[in-house]
Amino acid sequence: MKTVGLIGLGALGIMFGWQLQQKLGNDFCVIVDEERKETYLRQGIFANGEPCQFRFVTPQQASEPLDLLIFGTKIGGLRAAIATAKPFVGPTTVVLSLLNGVSSEEIIGESYGAEKVLLAVSQEMDAVRVGTGVRYTNMGCIVYGEPNGELTARVTEVERILQKGGVVGRPSREAKRILWNKLMINVGVNQVSAAYNATYGDICKKPEVHEVFLGAMREAMMIGCKEGVDLSEDDVARWISLVEKLDPNSFPSMLQDVRAKRYTEVELFGKTIVQLGKKSEFPPRSIRCLSRK
């Protein structure tokens, strides 16, 4: 595995992408259409104030398939990104999606083939989008693995190429569980915060908000269990403990998007759970109400 491409320059895309660009050089590229390329070149992209000199490549310039393709888009731009990146995908291309939730892998697999997609989730970073750049002190890591939990040769190869690119990759036999565990807290914290204009302190201390927070997490837990994922009340308790330790005046990304009138990731969180609930005949009432707010 040698060549790596990224599509989507959000906070994670810029943070991981600039690291990969500096370490891998011409073996790394950012996939863009002509219009977006012109915008990026005109406005500039910055990581911790440093201008990022990305190697931009358009679909028309695709010469051979990439070994590893990473998606860093928002859900609203995912399908367009899939179409844009398709010329870079070949029979042995491996795909990682850094999108939140558990649905992007399936959407990508419908176009490229499910066998190309590993499950992945980003963790432990503190990246914040600022204008056309990103600021962070901790780059965190990418946890990933096969859907069936096997530590295959390509899982090892992805770890090697990420390490070469200066990005920490953590192979896991429990990638599916990790994705669902993160979805559970995103449903509870992000959607509740956005629906009630609530800070972390509000979520912990306001009875009505706290009750919906707990209900949403438990509904996500139940749906996950019906999907064969080992989630429990212990996971809920750990997330409660974590939220209680956060700055009570701060709030998560979805409320930031709501206040800035940006597109939100409600489709990745609550709507995914509601759809899976219909399939398993388990009605997630709290989450359904949050998704409609």
Tab-separated table of C-alpha atoms in Angstrom:
chain	number	residue	atom	x	y	z
A	1	MET	CA	0.000	0.000	0.000
A	2	LYS	CA	1.551	3.264	-1.177
A	3	THR	CA	-0.889	5.897	-2.468
A	4	VAL	CA	-3.468	7.665	-0.296
A	5	GLY	CA	-6.227	10.085	-1.272
A	6	LEU	CA	-8.600	12.197	0.801
A	7	ILE	CA	-11.880	13.804	-0.184
A	8	GLY	CA	-13.433	16.387	2.132
A	9	LEU	CA	-11.559	19.179	3.899
A	10	GLY	CA	-13.566	19.674	7.048
A	11	ALA	CA	-11.851	19.881	10.426
A	12	LEU	CA	-10.718	16.241	10.392
A	13	GLY	CA	-9.872	16.287	6.696
A	14	ILE	CA	-7.574	19.287	7.070
A	15	MET	CA	-5.967	17.978	10.257
A	16	PHE	CA	-5.243	14.438	9.030
A	17	GLY	CA	-4.764	15.507	5.416
A	18	TRP	CA	-2.048	18.061	6.089
A	19	GLN	CA	-0.134	15.549	8.182
A	20	LEU	CA	-0.377	12.944	5.410
A	21	GLN	CA	0.573	15.485	2.738
A	22	GLN	CA	3.741	16.512	4.569
A	23	LYS	CA	4.852	12.933	5.256
A	24	LEU	CA	3.790	11.168	2.039
A	25	GLY	CA	4.456	13.927	-0.493
A	26	ASN	CA	3.382	12.993	-4.023
A	27	ASP	CA	1.952	9.689	-2.789
A	28	PHE	CA	-0.883	11.704	-1.203
A	29	CYS	CA	-3.544	13.858	-2.830
A	30	VAL	CA	-6.752	15.712	-2.022
A	31	ILE	CA	-9.527	14.912	-4.501
A	32	VAL	CA	-11.534	17.927	-5.659
A	33	ASP	CA	-13.624	19.142	-8.567
A	34	GLU	CA	-12.405	22.184	-10.502
A	35	GLU	CA	-14.732	24.629	-8.758
A	36	ARG	CA	-13.718	23.528	-5.279
A	37	LYS	CA	-10.046	23.536	-6.242
A	38	GLU	CA	-10.302	27.171	-7.322
A	39	THR	CA	-12.074	28.061	-4.066
A	40	TYR	CA	-9.434	26.367	-1.916
A	41	LEU	CA	-6.585	28.031	-3.805
A	42	ARG	CA	-8.245	31.443	-3.584
A	43	GLN	CA	-9.216	31.309	0.097
A	44	GLY	CA	-6.339	29.243	1.447
A	45	ILE	CA	-6.507	26.397	3.979
A	46	PHE	CA	-4.761	26.549	7.343
A	47	ALA	CA	-3.768	24.104	10.092
A	48	ASN	CA	-2.945	25.854	13.364
A	49	GLY	CA	-2.336	29.022	11.365
A	50	GLU	CA	0.057	27.341	8.917
A	51	PRO	CA	-0.889	27.493	5.201
A	52	CYS	CA	-1.528	23.985	3.850
A	53	GLN	CA	0.030	23.309	0.449
A	54	PHE	CA	-2.135	20.387	-0.627
A	55	ARG	CA	-1.663	18.487	-3.869
A	56	PHE	CA	-5.109	18.794	-5.431
A	57	VAL	CA	-6.182	16.271	-8.058
A	58	THR	CA	-9.413	16.375	-10.081
A	59	PRO	CA	-11.306	13.320	-11.412
A	60	GLN	CA	-10.097	14.175	-14.918
A	61	GLN	CA	-6.512	13.783	-13.676
A	62	ALA	CA	-7.038	10.315	-12.181
A	63	SER	CA	-4.393	8.059	-13.734
A	64	GLU	CA	-4.594	4.913	-11.599
A	65	PRO	CA	-6.564	3.712	-8.557
A	66	LEU	CA	-5.531	4.709	-5.049
A	67	ASP	CA	-4.491	2.125	-2.493
A	68	LEU	CA	-6.338	3.943	0.322
A	69	LEU	CA	-9.201	6.442	-0.006
A	70	ILE	CA	-10.363	8.439	3.035
A	71	PHE	CA	-13.689	10.273	3.232
A	72	GLY	CA	-13.756	13.395	5.419
A	73	THR	CA	-16.931	15.030	4.090
A	74	LYS	CA	-20.151	15.950	5.869
A	75	ILE	CA	-23.150	13.690	5.279
A	76	GLY	CA	-24.817	16.311	3.076
A	77	GLY	CA	-21.959	16.119	0.589
A	78	LEU	CA	-21.294	12.384	0.798
A	79	ARG	CA	-23.055	11.203	-2.365
A	80	ALA	CA	-21.467	13.953	-4.456
A	81	ALA	CA	-18.065	13.045	-2.985
A	82	ILE	CA	-18.607	9.369	-3.830
A	83	ALA	CA	-19.223	10.298	-7.468
A	84	THR	CA	-16.234	12.657	-7.582
A	85	ALA	CA	-13.845	10.076	-6.120
A	86	LYS	CA	-15.068	7.107	-8.182
A	87	PRO	CA	-12.334	7.385	-10.873
A	88	PHE	CA	-9.763	6.840	-8.105
A	89	VAL	CA	-11.286	3.533	-6.949
A	90	GLY	CA	-10.046	0.211	-8.298
A	91	PRO	CA	-10.450	-3.487	-7.439
A	92	THR	CA	-8.052	-3.367	-4.467
A	93	THR	CA	-8.739	0.151	-3.149
A	94	VAL	CA	-9.490	0.236	0.592
A	95	VAL	CA	-11.909	2.900	1.856
A	96	LEU	CA	-12.136	4.554	5.289
A	97	SER	CA	-14.969	6.921	6.229
A	98	LEU	CA	-14.401	9.437	9.028
A	99	LEU	CA	-18.058	10.499	9.063
A	100	ASN	CA	-19.949	10.149	12.323
A	101	GLY	CA	-22.722	7.575	12.622
A	102	VAL	CA	-23.017	4.073	11.180
A	103	SER	CA	-24.602	4.730	7.779
A	104	SER	CA	-21.850	6.270	5.620
A	105	GLU	CA	-20.055	2.941	5.158
A	106	GLU	CA	-23.205	1.381	3.724
A	107	ILE	CA	-23.798	4.342	1.391
A	108	ILE	CA	-20.211	4.171	0.114
A	109	GLY	CA	-20.442	0.395	-0.241
A	110	GLU	CA	-23.534	0.688	-2.428
A	111	SER	CA	-21.439	2.526	-5.012
A	112	TYR	CA	-17.985	0.985	-4.679
A	113	GLY	CA	-18.764	-2.441	-3.218
A	114	ALA	CA	-19.133	-3.182	0.485
A	115	GLU	CA	-16.015	-5.354	0.436
A	116	LYS	CA	-13.827	-2.275	-0.089
A	117	VAL	CA	-14.971	-0.467	3.070
A	118	LEU	CA	-13.456	-0.841	6.530
A	119	LEU	CA	-15.306	0.481	9.580
A	120	ALA	CA	-13.606	3.544	11.048
A	121	VAL	CA	-14.074	6.208	13.699
A	122	SER	CA	-11.888	9.130	14.763
A	123	GLN	CA	-11.195	9.537	18.477
A	124	GLU	CA	-9.437	11.701	21.064
A	125	MET	CA	-8.848	14.781	18.904
A	126	ASP	CA	-9.790	18.352	19.765
A	127	ALA	CA	-9.951	19.822	16.257
A	128	VAL	CA	-12.123	22.923	15.838
A	129	ARG	CA	-12.939	24.499	12.481
A	130	VAL	CA	-11.942	28.173	12.336
A	131	GLY	CA	-12.784	29.971	9.097
A	132	THR	CA	-11.017	28.121	6.277
A	133	GLY	CA	-8.746	26.272	8.652
A	134	VAL	CA	-8.589	24.151	11.765
A	135	ARG	CA	-6.997	24.495	15.190
A	136	TYR	CA	-6.032	21.548	17.375
A	137	THR	CA	-3.568	20.477	20.042
A	138	ASN	CA	-4.288	16.729	19.921
A	139	MET	CA	-4.638	14.976	16.571
A	140	GLY	CA	-6.051	11.840	18.165
A	141	CYS	CA	-6.279	8.657	16.128
A	142	ILE	CA	-8.318	6.619	13.657
A	143	VAL	CA	-9.717	3.377	15.062
A	144	TYR	CA	-10.729	0.978	12.308
A	145	GLY	CA	-11.252	-2.657	11.428
A	146	GLU	CA	-13.061	-5.260	9.383
A	147	PRO	CA	-16.839	-5.538	9.899
A	148	ASN	CA	-16.343	-9.147	11.055
A	149	GLY	CA	-13.528	-8.235	13.453
A	150	GLU	CA	-10.748	-10.114	11.656
A	151	LEU	CA	-7.253	-8.595	11.718
A	152	THR	CA	-6.612	-9.072	8.005
A	153	ALA	CA	-3.558	-8.222	5.935
A	154	ARG	CA	-5.164	-5.039	4.624
A	155	VAL	CA	-5.911	-3.877	8.176
A	156	THR	CA	-2.200	-4.207	8.934
A	157	GLU	CA	-1.296	-2.411	5.697
A	158	VAL	CA	-3.580	0.512	6.528
A	159	GLU	CA	-1.886	0.853	9.924
A	160	ARG	CA	1.514	0.895	8.236
A	161	ILE	CA	0.658	3.561	5.654
A	162	LEU	CA	-1.078	5.766	8.228
A	163	GLN	CA	1.937	5.489	10.521
A	164	LYS	CA	4.209	6.411	7.612
A	165	GLY	CA	1.966	9.434	7.062
A	166	GLY	CA	2.233	10.528	10.681
A	167	VAL	CA	-1.313	9.518	11.619
A	168	VAL	CA	-2.054	7.080	14.437
A	169	GLY	CA	-4.143	4.157	13.201
A	170	ARG	CA	-5.474	1.648	15.722
A	171	PRO	CA	-6.675	-1.665	14.299
A	172	SER	CA	-9.549	-3.090	16.310
A	173	ARG	CA	-11.525	-6.310	16.434
A	174	GLU	CA	-14.434	-4.281	17.852
A	175	ALA	CA	-14.733	-1.500	15.272
A	176	LYS	CA	-18.483	-2.021	14.908
A	177	ARG	CA	-19.035	-1.732	18.648
A	178	ILE	CA	-16.866	1.393	18.844
A	179	LEU	CA	-18.877	3.034	16.047
A	180	TRP	CA	-22.157	2.248	17.789
A	181	ASN	CA	-20.871	3.395	21.159
A	182	LYS	CA	-19.926	6.759	19.641
A	183	LEU	CA	-23.295	6.940	17.860
A	184	MET	CA	-25.013	6.390	21.202
A	185	ILE	CA	-23.394	9.456	22.778
A	186	ASN	CA	-23.855	11.534	19.623
A	187	VAL	CA	-27.580	10.780	19.659
A	188	GLY	CA	-27.762	11.629	23.342
A	189	VAL	CA	-25.547	14.699	23.565
A	190	ASN	CA	-25.508	16.279	20.104
A	191	GLN	CA	-29.202	15.998	19.325
A	192	VAL	CA	-30.386	16.894	22.815
A	193	SER	CA	-28.088	19.909	22.920
A	194	ALA	CA	-29.315	21.098	19.515
A	195	ALA	CA	-32.995	20.489	20.266
A	196	TYR	CA	-32.956	22.233	23.660
A	197	ASN	CA	-30.203	24.806	23.003
A	198	ALA	CA	-28.482	23.121	25.929
A	199	THR	CA	-24.925	23.295	27.231
A	200	TYR	CA	-23.213	20.302	28.835
A	201	GLY	CA	-24.223	21.787	32.185
A	202	ASP	CA	-27.879	21.942	31.101
A	203	ILE	CA	-27.771	18.305	30.004
A	204	CYS	CA	-26.504	17.244	33.427
A	205	LYS	CA	-28.559	19.534	35.674
A	206	LYS	CA	-31.878	20.330	33.992
A	207	PRO	CA	-34.240	17.419	34.772
A	208	GLU	CA	-36.215	17.519	31.510
A	209	VAL	CA	-33.104	17.723	29.345
A	210	HIS	CA	-31.273	15.057	31.360
A	211	GLU	CA	-34.222	12.672	31.076
A	212	VAL	CA	-34.324	12.986	27.286
A	213	PHE	CA	-30.522	12.593	27.151
A	214	LEU	CA	-30.728	9.303	29.051
A	215	GLY	CA	-33.738	8.097	27.075
A	216	ALA	CA	-32.086	8.776	23.724
A	217	MET	CA	-28.885	6.958	24.687
A	218	ARG	CA	-30.792	3.951	25.985
A	219	GLU	CA	-32.901	3.757	22.834
A	220	ALA	CA	-29.738	3.826	20.720
A	221	MET	CA	-28.308	1.112	22.971
A	222	MET	CA	-31.389	-1.092	22.469
A	223	ILE	CA	-31.343	-0.671	18.679
A	224	GLY	CA	-27.624	-1.438	18.652
A	225	CYS	CA	-28.220	-4.637	20.615
A	226	LYS	CA	-30.873	-5.667	18.089
A	227	GLU	CA	-28.247	-5.077	15.376
A	228	GLY	CA	-25.956	-7.533	17.156
A	229	VAL	CA	-23.765	-4.970	18.934
A	230	ASP	CA	-22.752	-5.603	22.555
A	231	LEU	CA	-23.814	-2.370	24.309
A	232	SER	CA	-24.947	-2.129	27.927
A	233	GLU	CA	-25.878	0.173	30.807
A	234	ASP	CA	-22.176	0.247	31.679
A	235	ASP	CA	-21.563	2.147	28.429
A	236	VAL	CA	-24.357	4.582	29.288
A	237	ALA	CA	-22.862	5.126	32.755
A	238	ARG	CA	-19.402	5.822	31.311
A	239	TRP	CA	-20.801	8.455	28.946
A	240	ILE	CA	-22.757	10.109	31.765
A	241	SER	CA	-19.570	10.310	33.822
A	242	LEU	CA	-17.672	11.817	30.890
A	243	VAL	CA	-20.313	14.487	30.162
A	244	GLU	CA	-20.393	15.470	33.838
A	245	LYS	CA	-16.654	16.255	33.647
A	246	LEU	CA	-16.937	18.550	30.605
A	247	ASP	CA	-16.986	22.351	30.807
A	248	PRO	CA	-20.615	23.064	31.810
A	249	ASN	CA	-20.673	26.210	29.660
A	250	SER	CA	-19.481	24.460	26.488
A	251	PHE	CA	-21.646	22.631	23.987
A	252	PRO	CA	-21.167	20.072	21.180
A	253	SER	CA	-20.776	20.522	17.439
A	254	MET	CA	-24.416	20.103	16.393
A	255	LEU	CA	-25.512	23.064	18.507
A	256	GLN	CA	-22.609	25.025	17.019
A	257	ASP	CA	-24.017	24.172	13.569
A	258	VAL	CA	-27.561	25.134	14.594
A	259	ARG	CA	-26.464	28.501	15.963
A	260	ALA	CA	-24.393	29.165	12.833
A	261	LYS	CA	-27.321	28.031	10.637
A	262	ARG	CA	-25.193	25.298	9.058
A	263	TYR	CA	-26.309	21.861	7.839
A	264	THR	CA	-26.493	19.429	10.785
A	265	GLU	CA	-25.711	15.732	11.048
A	266	VAL	CA	-29.152	14.752	12.332
A	267	GLU	CA	-29.444	12.304	9.416
A	268	LEU	CA	-26.357	10.450	10.664
A	269	PHE	CA	-27.611	10.236	14.221
A	270	GLY	CA	-31.306	10.175	15.087
A	271	LYS	CA	-32.730	9.401	11.658
A	272	THR	CA	-30.460	6.364	11.336
A	273	ILE	CA	-31.719	5.044	14.680
A	274	VAL	CA	-35.359	5.707	13.750
A	275	GLN	CA	-34.976	3.786	10.474
A	276	LEU	CA	-33.292	0.839	12.195
A	277	GLY	CA	-35.999	0.921	14.857
A	278	LYS	CA	-38.642	0.399	12.188
A	279	LYS	CA	-36.738	-2.616	10.896
A	280	SER	CA	-36.461	-4.177	14.359
A	281	GLU	CA	-39.969	-3.096	15.431
A	282	PHE	CA	-38.551	-1.109	18.360
A	283	PRO	CA	-39.922	2.461	18.413
A	284	PRO	CA	-37.262	4.946	19.654
A	285	ARG	CA	-39.734	7.584	20.842
A	286	SER	CA	-37.261	10.044	22.374
A	287	ILE	CA	-34.992	9.979	19.339
A	288	ARG	CA	-37.901	10.330	16.922
A	289	CYS	CA	-39.039	13.466	18.738
A	290	LEU	CA	-35.500	14.893	18.722
A	291	SER	CA	-35.115	14.239	14.983
A	292	ARG	CA	-38.266	16.239	14.285
A	293	LYS	CA	-37.226	19.296	16.313
